[in-house]
PDB file of C-alpha atoms in Angstrom:
ATOM      1  CA  MET A   1     -50.540  27.353  24.549  1.00 45.00           C
ATOM      2  CA  ALA A   2     -47.997  26.450  27.212  1.00 51.00           C
ATOM      3  CA  ARG A   3     -44.635  26.663  26.622  1.00 58.00           C
ATOM      4  CA  PHE A   4     -41.776  23.589  27.119  1.00 57.00           C
ATOM      5  CA  LYS A   5     -38.929  25.705  29.088  1.00 59.00           C
ATOM      6  CA  ILE A   6     -36.026  24.479  29.370  1.00 54.00           C
ATOM      7  CA  LYS A   7     -33.819  25.591  31.769  1.00 65.00           C
ATOM      8  CA  SER A   8     -30.764  24.035  31.067  1.00 72.00           C
ATOM      9  CA  LYS A   9     -27.418  26.826  30.496  1.00 72.00           C
ATOM     10  CA  PHE A  10     -25.924  22.912  27.627  1.00 71.00           C
ATOM     11  CA  LEU A  11     -29.570  23.443  25.723  1.00 71.00           C
ATOM     12  CA  LYS A  12     -29.511  27.153  25.763  1.00 74.00           C
ATOM     13  CA  PRO A  13     -27.199  28.326  23.088  1.00 70.00           C
ATOM     14  CA  PHE A  14     -29.935  26.066  20.768  1.00 69.00           C
ATOM     15  CA  LYS A  15     -33.442  27.758  21.524  1.00 76.00           C
ATOM     16  CA  ASN A  16     -31.527  30.682  17.932  1.00 79.00           C
ATOM     17  CA  VAL A  17     -33.352  29.286  14.951  1.00 84.00           C
ATOM     18  CA  TYR A  18     -29.921  30.202  13.166  1.00 87.00           C
ATOM     19  CA  ILE A  19     -27.312  28.241  15.787  1.00 83.00           C
ATOM     20  CA  LEU A  20     -29.652  25.445  15.700  1.00 84.00           C
ATOM     21  CA  ILE A  21     -29.892  25.223  11.620  1.00 89.00           C
ATOM     22  CA  LEU A  22     -26.145  25.962  11.247  1.00 90.00           C
ATOM     23  CA  VAL A  23     -25.872  22.365  13.311  1.00 87.00           C
ATOM     24  CA  VAL A  24     -27.802  20.314  11.585  1.00 88.00           C
ATOM     25  CA  PHE A  25     -25.988  22.420   8.532  1.00 88.00           C
ATOM     26  CA  ALA A  26     -21.745  20.946   9.959  1.00 87.00           C
ATOM     27  CA  VAL A  27     -24.086  17.676  10.633  1.00 87.00           C
ATOM     28  CA  TRP A  28     -24.740  17.474   7.237  1.00 86.00           C
ATOM     29  CA  MET A  29     -21.879  18.030   5.803  1.00 83.00           C
ATOM     30  CA  LEU A  30     -19.875  16.413   8.294  1.00 82.00           C
ATOM     31  CA  PHE A  31     -21.408  12.658   8.168  1.00 81.00           C
ATOM     32  CA  PHE A  32     -24.911  12.511   5.657  1.00 83.00           C
ATOM     33  CA  ASP A  33     -23.050  14.273   2.346  1.00 81.00           C
ATOM     34  CA  ALA A  34     -21.380  12.747  -0.721  1.00 80.00           C
ATOM     35  CA  ASN A  35     -18.445  14.862  -0.060  1.00 81.00           C
ATOM     36  CA  SER A  36     -18.440  14.127   3.050  1.00 83.00           C
ATOM     37  CA  TRP A  37     -15.796  13.799   5.534  1.00 84.00           C
ATOM     38  CA  LEU A  38     -15.500  10.508   5.949  1.00 85.00           C
ATOM     39  CA  ILE A  39     -15.629  10.310   2.649  1.00 88.00           C
ATOM     40  CA  HIS A  40     -12.118  12.414   2.331  1.00 89.00           C
ATOM     41  CA  HIS A  41     -10.938  10.096   5.207  1.00 90.00           C
ATOM     42  CA  GLU A  42     -11.321   7.246   2.519  1.00 92.00           C
ATOM     43  CA  LEU A  43     -10.763   8.603  -0.379  1.00 93.00           C
ATOM     44  CA  ASN A  44      -7.014  10.542   1.700  1.00 95.00           C
ATOM     45  CA  SER A  45      -6.371   6.618   2.616  1.00 96.00           C
ATOM     46  CA  ASP A  46      -6.143   5.204  -0.984  1.00 97.00           C
ATOM     47  CA  ILE A  47      -4.211   8.260  -2.084  1.00 98.00           C
ATOM     48  CA  GLU A  48      -1.606   7.598  -0.140  1.00 97.00           C
ATOM     49  CA  ASP A  49      -1.725   3.912  -0.314  1.00 98.00           C
ATOM     50  CA  LEU A  50      -1.126   4.171  -4.186  1.00 98.00           C
ATOM     51  CA  GLN A  51       1.674   6.448  -3.199  1.00 98.00           C
ATOM     52  CA  ASP A  52       2.928   3.431  -1.578  1.00 98.00           C
ATOM     53  CA  GLN A  53       2.975   1.574  -4.668  1.00 98.00           C
ATOM     54  CA  LYS A  54       3.128   4.150  -7.144  1.00 98.00           C
ATOM     55  CA  ASP A  55       7.246   4.164  -4.654  1.00 98.00           C
ATOM     56  CA  TYR A  56       6.951   0.643  -4.561  1.00 98.00           C
ATOM     57  CA  TYR A  57       6.968  -0.218  -8.375  1.00 98.00           C
ATOM     58  CA  LYS A  58       9.184   3.133  -9.363  1.00 98.00           C
ATOM     59  CA  LYS A  59      12.188   0.741  -6.535  1.00 98.00           C
ATOM     60  CA  GLU A  60      11.562  -2.701  -8.388  1.00 97.00           C
ATOM     61  CA  ILE A  61      12.054  -0.421 -11.868  1.00 98.00           C
ATOM     62  CA  GLU A  62      15.468   0.879 -10.754  1.00 97.00           C
ATOM     63  CA  LYS A  63      16.226  -2.664  -9.828  1.00 96.00           C
ATOM     64  CA  ASP A  64      14.942  -4.528 -12.668  1.00 96.00           C
ATOM     65  CA  LYS A  65      17.323  -1.732 -14.980  1.00 96.00           C
ATOM     66  CA  LYS A  66      20.036  -2.629 -13.167  1.00 94.00           C
ATOM     67  CA  ALA A  67      19.598  -6.515 -14.109  1.00 91.00           C
ATOM     68  CA  ILE A  68      19.082  -5.627 -17.850  1.00 93.00           C
ATOM     69  CA  ASN A  69      22.584  -3.576 -17.854  1.00 93.00           C
ATOM     70  CA  LYS A  70      24.484  -6.210 -16.089  1.00 90.00           C
ATOM     71  CA  LEU A  71      22.307  -8.911 -18.735  1.00 90.00           C
ATOM     72  CA  SER A  72      23.605  -7.103 -21.432  1.00 92.00           C
ATOM     73  CA  THR A  73      27.328  -7.396 -20.792  1.00 91.00           C
ATOM     74  CA  GLU A  74      28.618 -10.728 -22.470  1.00 90.00           C
ATOM     75  CA  ASP A  75      30.515 -11.362 -18.555  1.00 90.00           C
ATOM     76  CA  GLY A  76      26.764 -11.190 -17.108  1.00 90.00           C
ATOM     77  CA  LEU A  77      24.774 -12.793 -19.070  1.00 90.00           C
ATOM     78  CA  GLU A  78      27.431 -15.926 -19.527  1.00 88.00           C
ATOM     79  CA  LYS A  79      27.392 -15.760 -15.455  1.00 88.00           C
ATOM     80  CA  PHE A  80      24.069 -15.552 -15.320  1.00 88.00           C
ATOM     81  CA  ALA A  81      23.540 -18.809 -17.367  1.00 86.00           C
ATOM     82  CA  ARG A  82      26.053 -20.961 -15.174  1.00 84.00           C
ATOM     83  CA  GLU A  83      24.367 -19.865 -12.242  1.00 83.00           C
ATOM     84  CA  THR A  84      20.354 -19.944 -13.377  1.00 86.00           C
ATOM     85  CA  TYR A  85      20.717 -23.537 -16.128  1.00 85.00           C
ATOM     86  CA  TYR A  86      24.142 -24.598 -15.262  1.00 79.00           C
ATOM     87  CA  MET A  87      25.703 -24.493 -18.421  1.00 83.00           C
ATOM     88  CA  LYS A  88      28.844 -24.740 -19.581  1.00 83.00           C
ATOM     89  CA  ARG A  89      31.661 -24.619 -22.380  1.00 82.00           C
ATOM     90  CA  GLU A  90      32.889 -27.353 -23.775  1.00 84.00           C
ATOM     91  CA  ASN A  91      34.943 -29.826 -22.533  1.00 85.00           C
ATOM     92  CA  GLU A  92      34.506 -28.171 -18.911  1.00 83.00           C
ATOM     93  CA  ASP A  93      33.010 -30.300 -16.159  1.00 83.00           C
ATOM     94  CA  ILE A  94      30.487 -28.230 -14.166  1.00 77.00           C
ATOM     95  CA  PHE A  95      29.460 -30.126  -9.831  1.00 79.00           C
ATOM     96  CA  ILE A  96      26.905 -29.079  -7.917  1.00 76.00           C
ATOM     97  CA  ILE A  97      27.418 -28.546  -4.232  1.00 79.00           C
ATOM     98  CA  GLU A  98      24.441 -29.217  -2.428  1.00 78.00           C
ATOM     99  CA  TYR A  99      24.483 -29.293   1.655  1.00 81.00           C
ATOM    100  CA  GLU A 100      22.257 -31.371   3.764  1.00 78.00           C
ATOM    101  CA  ASP A 101      20.324 -28.568   4.847  1.00 77.00           C
ATOM    102  CA  SER A 102      19.730 -27.084   1.433  1.00 72.00           C
ATOM    103  CA  LEU A 103      18.224 -30.034   0.239  1.00 69.00           C
ATOM    104  CA  LYS A 104      14.455 -31.114   0.112  1.00 72.00           C
ATOM    105  CA  THR A 105      13.256 -34.000   2.186  1.00 71.00           C
ATOM    106  CA  LYS A 106       9.371 -35.414   2.926  1.00 67.00           C
ATOM    107  CA  ASP A 107       8.970 -33.731   5.691  1.00 66.00           C
ATOM    108  CA  ASP A 108       9.751 -30.679   4.000  1.00 59.00           C
ATOM    109  CA  GLU A 109       6.807 -31.032   1.376  1.00 56.00           C
TER     110      GLU A 109
END
């Protein structure tokens, strides 16, 4: 039986069975296992995205709460109705001024 003699200094540690098993185990755990590093990295990035969404929605909730507080007063509700729905009081005239650049044309549509 002739054994192959490995003379390379890089492959010399892989002659030891324990080191070879350790390397195979490390590669398996990093790339192929159900709890691999790749899956953990993907899950961590998903968690970061969800945290960003959570922060965004918290800011939106705060903005909406401020708008609700504004609309809960009589003055705020009247201002909203006048600006959005062009409502008016009796014996009051409303003039809507539209500028040329704010008008929709056929080219804009």
